[in-house]
Amino acid sequence: MGDTAASPPDPLLHPKRRRRPLRGLMQRSEAIRAYILMSPTLVVMTLGIVIPFAILITISLWTAQGFGFDTSLTLNNYAQANEQPIYNALLFRSLKMSGLATVATVLLSYPMAYYVAFHVKRNKMMWIVLMTLPFWTSYLLRVFAWKVVLGYEGVINSGLLATGLIDKPLEFLLYSQSAVVITLAHAWAAFAILPLYVSLEKIDRSLLEAATDLGDGPVMRFLRVTLPLSLPGVISASLLIFIPTTGDYITPALLGGPDGTMIGNLIQLQFGPVNNWPMGATLSIILMLWIAGLALVFLFLTQLAKKKLT
Amino acid sequence: MSKTSYINRPNRPLQIYAVLFLIFLYVPVLFLPLFSFNDSIYVRFPLEGFTWRWYIELWHREPVWNSLMNSVKVGAATSVIATALGIFAAKAITRYRMPGRGPIVGFVMLPLVVPGIIFGVALLVLLSRLGVPLSLYTVAIGHMIVCLPFAIATLIPRFEGFNKSIEEASADLGENGWWTFWRVTFPIVWPGVLASLLLTFTISFDEFIMAFFLSGTEPTLPMYIWGQLRFPQQFPSVLALSSLIIFVSFFIVLIGQYLNRDVQETLVKKDT
Amino acid sequence: MTNDAFISVRNVKKMFGSFQAIENISIDIAHGEFFSLLGASGCGKTTLLRMLAGFENPTSGEIYIDGQPMSDVPPHERPVNIVFQNYAIFPHLNVRENIAYGLRKQKLPRAKRNEMVDEMLDLIALPGYGDRKATELSGGQRQRIALARALILRPKVLLLDEPLGALDKQLREQMQLELRALQRTIGITFVFVTHDQEEALTMSDRIAVMQGGKLLQLDTPTGLYETPHNREVASFIGTMNFFDGVVTAESGSDLTIDTKGLGEIVAPKRQTTYGVGDVVQVAIRPEKLQMADAHDPEAAHSVSGFLQNAAYLGERSHFYVTIDGVERPVAVSSQNINGSGTGFDQPRKVWLNWRKDVAVVL
């Protein structure tokens, strides 16, 4: 800000006051005080995000050579990742499974958020806490719980066996893509509910009354007023689930089996047993680019849809 | 005014759906404690009978205690540092005209949306290039990045909840920034600070992906559980351990939410 | 800087980014003065007050308080205290702790401090309120606590940022009188920000009228009302009728002006520098126009018109009279002296009479 233009008072007229230039700057510039307060966080985030990413990009341009690296820069890894069908297949499978889990979560969570926003009168807080509480507990344990439920000798199979409904365990339950999608949808539900709830809660009730007054029935009112106004919540809920789940590897590792493996498992393999870090870095960056691209397309499409709706 | 208007009159099917939704949300998790008291090495129906034995076995297992201590150490360090930085950041974000505020907030909140595995491997690569050996310290660094956005997001509403003029009044009455912080700002945001400490501790305590990539020879509790999952005969004791962790996490988070309840109330609009 | 100025604002400008909040303002405020900054919201009055308190710094120019330049002096070292618009009572402290907040540095014994707080509680007429929670107070009580909290530090200047805005009408009028009396008792300088012209006129020794970051006029209440310097001030304070005209003659302290509708009239020249041929406006307050059934030979000027509308307001009535050649209806106000109203309640032809010296040339 243009604080430097200030003309200093004549020092001869006011010899009593000692000039303290640094302090003067602090006192004058809010921006500087703000940046000083912000700096520890920014340093941590820079050290933890920016620099590692820069190195990740660098290493993706290197080549694995025994236990070391060939540090000459090359796009070979990217070419290889593009040529190997397994990489692309896993990438698209991950995107597909995350997409399915996202759609399922948002569709299932929307009525729930709607109910709490519009129909719960007392103890709203309790409902919100109940809906989000499981999210705060270990992700690993929630996934583990699904393994217990879906396992070959798990809750469902043994339950059905005990009641005599089946005489042989259902094998498709565990180690399948659907097992992964169900678990992801369940584990990330809280991430969907909060933004959906907030966007629904914000809607001015008199707008809904106006729509009714102007002749809309409940369905048309929902489509023409409630849904468009809650669209920001739908968008952020979708992105908040889709983006992190594409990179997930706990769920596919515990529940996916060979059919349910995702790109995250492949990345983990490159950094673990396969020990090809440059390829792991390459796959991470390709994943990031896909996520960013798809998120932008999604945002663009929802903007378009919003214009159509209103 | 009547609490039930035309718009929010009761809707029975929706109500039933909501209850089913909550049941579906909790039931899978509740199977863990259920089977942890089952007197059988197999996790299956029918239940065999009640037992404490998996818990007793857990009590005598030294690696559990070691990894518990590791997780507590990492969680304590992470939550204190993340909350301290979060206080500064939340104050800067809410109190000052800061050029570039939007992009800065977006940058800081990035870990909320980027897949954890990416941060994990990126940090792993950085640390190995720097020649830093993996240890609990490196896990804590990873957890800092995961927890900081949560700390800031918890504290921002606290700062927004009281008017800037309250701090200005303190400056006007003769207190400098340091004293104003301790006499006015901190007492007012204190419930948020406590909530942030509890929530970030829980996140760190439960975190697995960063720990997976960044821990050395000393495992955290989730790492220990992951290791045990390979052995089906260990399932019952893992169930017992998981039940304890879930119970403690629920408890801590509920306290955190309770402390922060008046801020959370802003989520609830007055029904007119 | 004039010698008796206690606060001196010299060529102060303030930019917020590219928005100019204050455009080159200079003001001198005397010791012990009750000084008001008056203007609509967004005129820069609060920004100027916050610069006196030290929460904002001038982009250029300098502020002197008691002879000391104030840039680089942080708020906590300035000899001024402020009462905020929302009072900014510390929510986590009780009334006593709020009032004693600023005394920490003086390291007084507890008994002495309590005694000072009790004195302040007596002064603001809230004795025995020391142990109340801040959150249990009404608006008027919070306002008094904010006042006590500032005054206990014996500031040289007390700044008040629309302190009465949140109060209901009756309480506001009572507090206006109390504040004015309090200021006379303790004798320190008050700088008072308000958007309420009536409030400013009631309380102030002098008033600075601001608009769009500029100082329009700095004057006593009487001066502002009777002899506004420009159209903005004339229409901001009270109601004013304007008539377009051209100066046709100049004689001593008077100007003769040929106006549309009113014909040729004479008005005092006052501070204006207009001469023959200048296009001017003549401004006359509604209550300076006397409405009558006939032309008054005693009055300097007289014009006939048609009474369109009458509004009965209790102690006075408002009338709107159309005059040929004048675009807008002329507002007239008169006291309801006799018990049967003014008698002018039906549309009809009337005469307006006024004295020469009530017209203001702008």
PDB file of C-alpha atoms in Angstrom, chain C residues 113-261:
ATOM      1  CA  ARG C 113      -8.090   0.414  41.530  1.00  0.00           C
ATOM      2  CA  ASN C 114     -11.462  -0.652  42.869  1.00  0.00           C
ATOM      3  CA  GLU C 115     -11.978   2.825  44.253  1.00  0.00           C
ATOM      4  CA  MET C 116     -11.305   4.349  40.842  1.00  0.00           C
ATOM      5  CA  VAL C 117     -13.705   1.916  39.168  1.00  0.00           C
ATOM      6  CA  ASP C 118     -16.407   2.696  41.738  1.00  0.00           C
ATOM      7  CA  GLU C 119     -15.940   6.393  41.081  1.00  0.00           C
ATOM      8  CA  MET C 120     -16.439   5.788  37.374  1.00  0.00           C
ATOM      9  CA  LEU C 121     -19.513   3.647  38.062  1.00  0.00           C
ATOM     10  CA  ASP C 122     -20.951   6.548  40.045  1.00  0.00           C
ATOM     11  CA  LEU C 123     -20.109   8.958  37.234  1.00  0.00           C
ATOM     12  CA  ILE C 124     -21.985   6.872  34.663  1.00  0.00           C
ATOM     13  CA  ALA C 125     -24.848   6.316  37.130  1.00  0.00           C
ATOM     14  CA  LEU C 126     -24.403   2.544  37.342  1.00  0.00           C
ATOM     15  CA  PRO C 127     -23.266   2.133  40.964  1.00  0.00           C
ATOM     16  CA  GLY C 128     -23.031  -1.475  42.123  1.00  0.00           C
ATOM     17  CA  TYR C 129     -22.820  -2.902  38.612  1.00  0.00           C
ATOM     18  CA  GLY C 130     -19.170  -3.950  38.983  1.00  0.00           C
ATOM     19  CA  ASP C 131     -19.752  -7.677  39.223  1.00  0.00           C
ATOM     20  CA  ARG C 132     -22.271  -7.943  36.400  1.00  0.00           C
ATOM     21  CA  LYS C 133     -21.266  -9.957  33.373  1.00  0.00           C
ATOM     22  CA  ALA C 134     -20.631  -7.931  30.243  1.00  0.00           C
ATOM     23  CA  THR C 135     -23.119 -10.074  28.374  1.00  0.00           C
ATOM     24  CA  GLU C 136     -25.933  -9.192  30.786  1.00  0.00           C
ATOM     25  CA  LEU C 137     -25.992  -5.485  29.962  1.00  0.00           C
ATOM     26  CA  SER C 138     -28.482  -3.502  27.919  1.00  0.00           C
ATOM     27  CA  GLY C 139     -27.377  -1.294  25.027  1.00  0.00           C
ATOM     28  CA  GLY C 140     -27.449   1.880  27.077  1.00  0.00           C
ATOM     29  CA  GLN C 141     -25.484   0.260  29.900  1.00  0.00           C
ATOM     30  CA  ARG C 142     -22.857  -1.095  27.512  1.00  0.00           C
ATOM     31  CA  GLN C 143     -22.491   2.390  26.100  1.00  0.00           C
ATOM     32  CA  ARG C 144     -21.868   3.798  29.574  1.00  0.00           C
ATOM     33  CA  ILE C 145     -19.347   1.066  30.398  1.00  0.00           C
ATOM     34  CA  ALA C 146     -17.471   1.833  27.186  1.00  0.00           C
ATOM     35  CA  LEU C 147     -17.421   5.485  28.208  1.00  0.00           C
ATOM     36  CA  ALA C 148     -16.180   4.718  31.731  1.00  0.00           C
ATOM     37  CA  ARG C 149     -13.519   2.345  30.432  1.00  0.00           C
ATOM     38  CA  ALA C 150     -12.114   5.137  28.269  1.00  0.00           C
ATOM     39  CA  LEU C 151     -12.481   7.996  30.756  1.00  0.00           C
ATOM     40  CA  ILE C 152     -10.802   6.189  33.664  1.00  0.00           C
ATOM     41  CA  LEU C 153      -7.501   6.583  31.786  1.00  0.00           C
ATOM     42  CA  ARG C 154      -7.966  10.379  31.792  1.00  0.00           C
ATOM     43  CA  PRO C 155      -7.360  10.771  28.050  1.00  0.00           C
ATOM     44  CA  LYS C 156      -6.667  14.197  26.594  1.00  0.00           C
ATOM     45  CA  VAL C 157      -9.148  13.455  23.839  1.00  0.00           C
ATOM     46  CA  LEU C 158     -12.167  11.194  23.805  1.00  0.00           C
ATOM     47  CA  LEU C 159     -13.211   9.873  20.409  1.00  0.00           C
ATOM     48  CA  LEU C 160     -16.781   8.678  19.959  1.00  0.00           C
ATOM     49  CA  ASP C 161     -17.790   6.673  16.884  1.00  0.00           C
ATOM     50  CA  GLU C 162     -21.577   6.996  16.541  1.00  0.00           C
ATOM     51  CA  PRO C 163     -21.965   5.886  20.151  1.00  0.00           C
ATOM     52  CA  LEU C 164     -25.687   6.574  20.257  1.00  0.00           C
ATOM     53  CA  GLY C 165     -26.633   4.941  16.972  1.00  0.00           C
ATOM     54  CA  ALA C 166     -27.688   1.642  18.525  1.00  0.00           C
ATOM     55  CA  LEU C 167     -29.975   3.182  21.143  1.00  0.00           C
ATOM     56  CA  ASP C 168     -33.688   3.837  20.818  1.00  0.00           C
ATOM     57  CA  LYS C 169     -34.897   7.401  20.316  1.00  0.00           C
ATOM     58  CA  GLN C 170     -35.753   8.282  23.910  1.00  0.00           C
ATOM     59  CA  LEU C 171     -32.548   6.881  25.395  1.00  0.00           C
ATOM     60  CA  ARG C 172     -30.547   8.537  22.634  1.00  0.00           C
ATOM     61  CA  GLU C 173     -31.929  11.976  23.477  1.00  0.00           C
ATOM     62  CA  GLN C 174     -31.225  11.441  27.169  1.00  0.00           C
ATOM     63  CA  MET C 175     -27.660  10.301  26.442  1.00  0.00           C
ATOM     64  CA  GLN C 176     -27.072  13.328  24.206  1.00  0.00           C
ATOM     65  CA  LEU C 177     -27.734  15.617  27.122  1.00  0.00           C
ATOM     66  CA  GLU C 178     -25.705  13.471  29.537  1.00  0.00           C
ATOM     67  CA  LEU C 179     -22.720  13.293  27.203  1.00  0.00           C
ATOM     68  CA  ARG C 180     -22.729  17.026  26.680  1.00  0.00           C
ATOM     69  CA  ALA C 181     -22.959  17.634  30.431  1.00  0.00           C
ATOM     70  CA  LEU C 182     -20.196  15.103  31.090  1.00  0.00           C
ATOM     71  CA  GLN C 183     -17.926  16.769  28.562  1.00  0.00           C
ATOM     72  CA  ARG C 184     -18.452  20.153  30.248  1.00  0.00           C
ATOM     73  CA  THR C 185     -17.705  18.616  33.675  1.00  0.00           C
ATOM     74  CA  ILE C 186     -14.420  16.935  32.766  1.00  0.00           C
ATOM     75  CA  GLY C 187     -13.433  19.551  30.226  1.00  0.00           C
ATOM     76  CA  ILE C 188     -11.533  17.375  27.778  1.00  0.00           C
ATOM     77  CA  THR C 189     -11.826  17.431  23.997  1.00  0.00           C
ATOM     78  CA  PHE C 190     -14.538  15.227  22.501  1.00  0.00           C
ATOM     79  CA  VAL C 191     -14.453  14.255  18.844  1.00  0.00           C
ATOM     80  CA  PHE C 192     -17.834  12.852  17.959  1.00  0.00           C
ATOM     81  CA  VAL C 193     -18.776  11.055  14.760  1.00  0.00           C
ATOM     82  CA  THR C 194     -22.410  10.963  13.707  1.00  0.00           C
ATOM     83  CA  HIS C 195     -24.620  10.807  10.641  1.00  0.00           C
ATOM     84  CA  ASP C 196     -27.516  12.385  12.530  1.00  0.00           C
ATOM     85  CA  GLN C 197     -27.543  16.130  11.816  1.00  0.00           C
ATOM     86  CA  GLU C 198     -29.942  16.896  14.636  1.00  0.00           C
ATOM     87  CA  GLU C 199     -27.643  15.101  17.097  1.00  0.00           C
ATOM     88  CA  ALA C 200     -24.640  17.030  15.824  1.00  0.00           C
ATOM     89  CA  LEU C 201     -26.473  20.370  16.071  1.00  0.00           C
ATOM     90  CA  THR C 202     -27.676  19.619  19.624  1.00  0.00           C
ATOM     91  CA  MET C 203     -24.334  18.629  21.073  1.00  0.00           C
ATOM     92  CA  SER C 204     -21.465  20.274  19.267  1.00  0.00           C
ATOM     93  CA  ASP C 205     -19.430  23.425  19.654  1.00  0.00           C
ATOM     94  CA  ARG C 206     -18.320  23.044  16.064  1.00  0.00           C
ATOM     95  CA  ILE C 207     -19.184  20.615  13.295  1.00  0.00           C
ATOM     96  CA  ALA C 208     -17.199  19.457  10.268  1.00  0.00           C
ATOM     97  CA  VAL C 209     -19.555  18.364   7.499  1.00  0.00           C
ATOM     98  CA  MET C 210     -17.969  15.749   5.234  1.00  0.00           C
ATOM     99  CA  GLN C 211     -18.970  14.197   1.942  1.00  0.00           C
ATOM    100  CA  GLY C 212     -17.073  11.832  -0.352  1.00  0.00           C
ATOM    101  CA  GLY C 213     -13.888  12.205   1.690  1.00  0.00           C
ATOM    102  CA  LYS C 214     -13.944  15.996   1.447  1.00  0.00           C
ATOM    103  CA  LEU C 215     -14.568  18.628   4.108  1.00  0.00           C
ATOM    104  CA  LEU C 216     -17.581  20.664   2.946  1.00  0.00           C
ATOM    105  CA  GLN C 217     -17.813  23.181   5.769  1.00  0.00           C
ATOM    106  CA  LEU C 218     -16.484  23.591   9.283  1.00  0.00           C
ATOM    107  CA  ASP C 219     -18.645  25.825  11.408  1.00  0.00           C
ATOM    108  CA  THR C 220     -20.745  26.281  14.530  1.00  0.00           C
ATOM    109  CA  PRO C 221     -24.236  24.725  14.474  1.00  0.00           C
ATOM    110  CA  THR C 222     -25.800  28.151  13.904  1.00  0.00           C
ATOM    111  CA  GLY C 223     -23.360  28.950  11.145  1.00  0.00           C
ATOM    112  CA  LEU C 224     -24.035  25.657   9.354  1.00  0.00           C
ATOM    113  CA  TYR C 225     -27.772  26.081   9.529  1.00  0.00           C
ATOM    114  CA  GLU C 226     -28.141  29.770   8.859  1.00  0.00           C
ATOM    115  CA  THR C 227     -25.300  30.378   6.433  1.00  0.00           C
ATOM    116  CA  PRO C 228     -24.327  27.171   4.630  1.00  0.00           C
ATOM    117  CA  HIS C 229     -21.451  27.672   2.213  1.00  0.00           C
ATOM    118  CA  ASN C 230     -22.653  25.367  -0.514  1.00  0.00           C
ATOM    119  CA  ARG C 231     -25.645  23.512  -1.773  1.00  0.00           C
ATOM    120  CA  GLU C 232     -24.507  20.152  -0.314  1.00  0.00           C
ATOM    121  CA  VAL C 233     -24.353  21.488   3.246  1.00  0.00           C
ATOM    122  CA  ALA C 234     -27.568  23.485   2.758  1.00  0.00           C
ATOM    123  CA  SER C 235     -29.521  20.408   1.700  1.00  0.00           C
ATOM    124  CA  PHE C 236     -27.809  17.958   4.097  1.00  0.00           C
ATOM    125  CA  ILE C 237     -28.694  19.988   7.161  1.00  0.00           C
ATOM    126  CA  GLY C 238     -32.421  20.615   7.420  1.00  0.00           C
ATOM    127  CA  THR C 239     -34.666  21.356   4.444  1.00  0.00           C
ATOM    128  CA  MET C 240     -33.871  24.121   1.998  1.00  0.00           C
ATOM    129  CA  ASN C 241     -35.607  25.792  -0.959  1.00  0.00           C
ATOM    130  CA  PHE C 242     -33.348  26.714  -3.869  1.00  0.00           C
ATOM    131  CA  PHE C 243     -34.040  29.333  -6.544  1.00  0.00           C
ATOM    132  CA  ASP C 244     -31.870  29.847  -9.640  1.00  0.00           C
ATOM    133  CA  GLY C 245     -30.910  33.418 -10.502  1.00  0.00           C
ATOM    134  CA  VAL C 246     -28.384  35.891 -11.895  1.00  0.00           C
ATOM    135  CA  VAL C 247     -26.745  38.767 -10.002  1.00  0.00           C
ATOM    136  CA  THR C 248     -27.872  42.051 -11.498  1.00  0.00           C
ATOM    137  CA  ALA C 249     -26.499  44.600  -9.034  1.00  0.00           C
ATOM    138  CA  GLU C 250     -24.153  44.889  -6.065  1.00  0.00           C
ATOM    139  CA  SER C 251     -24.559  47.499  -3.328  1.00  0.00           C
ATOM    140  CA  GLY C 252     -22.466  47.474  -0.152  1.00  0.00           C
ATOM    141  CA  SER C 253     -23.122  44.203   1.626  1.00  0.00           C
ATOM    142  CA  ASP C 254     -26.100  43.221  -0.522  1.00  0.00           C
ATOM    143  CA  LEU C 255     -26.609  41.552  -3.877  1.00  0.00           C
ATOM    144  CA  THR C 256     -29.600  42.052  -6.108  1.00  0.00           C
ATOM    145  CA  ILE C 257     -30.549  38.873  -7.890  1.00  0.00           C
ATOM    146  CA  ASP C 258     -32.998  38.270 -10.677  1.00  0.00           C
ATOM    147  CA  THR C 259     -34.545  34.898  -9.904  1.00  0.00           C
ATOM    148  CA  LYS C 260     -36.901  32.740 -11.858  1.00  0.00           C
ATOM    149  CA  GLY C 261     -40.277  32.821 -10.173  1.00  0.00           C
TER     150      GLY C 261
END
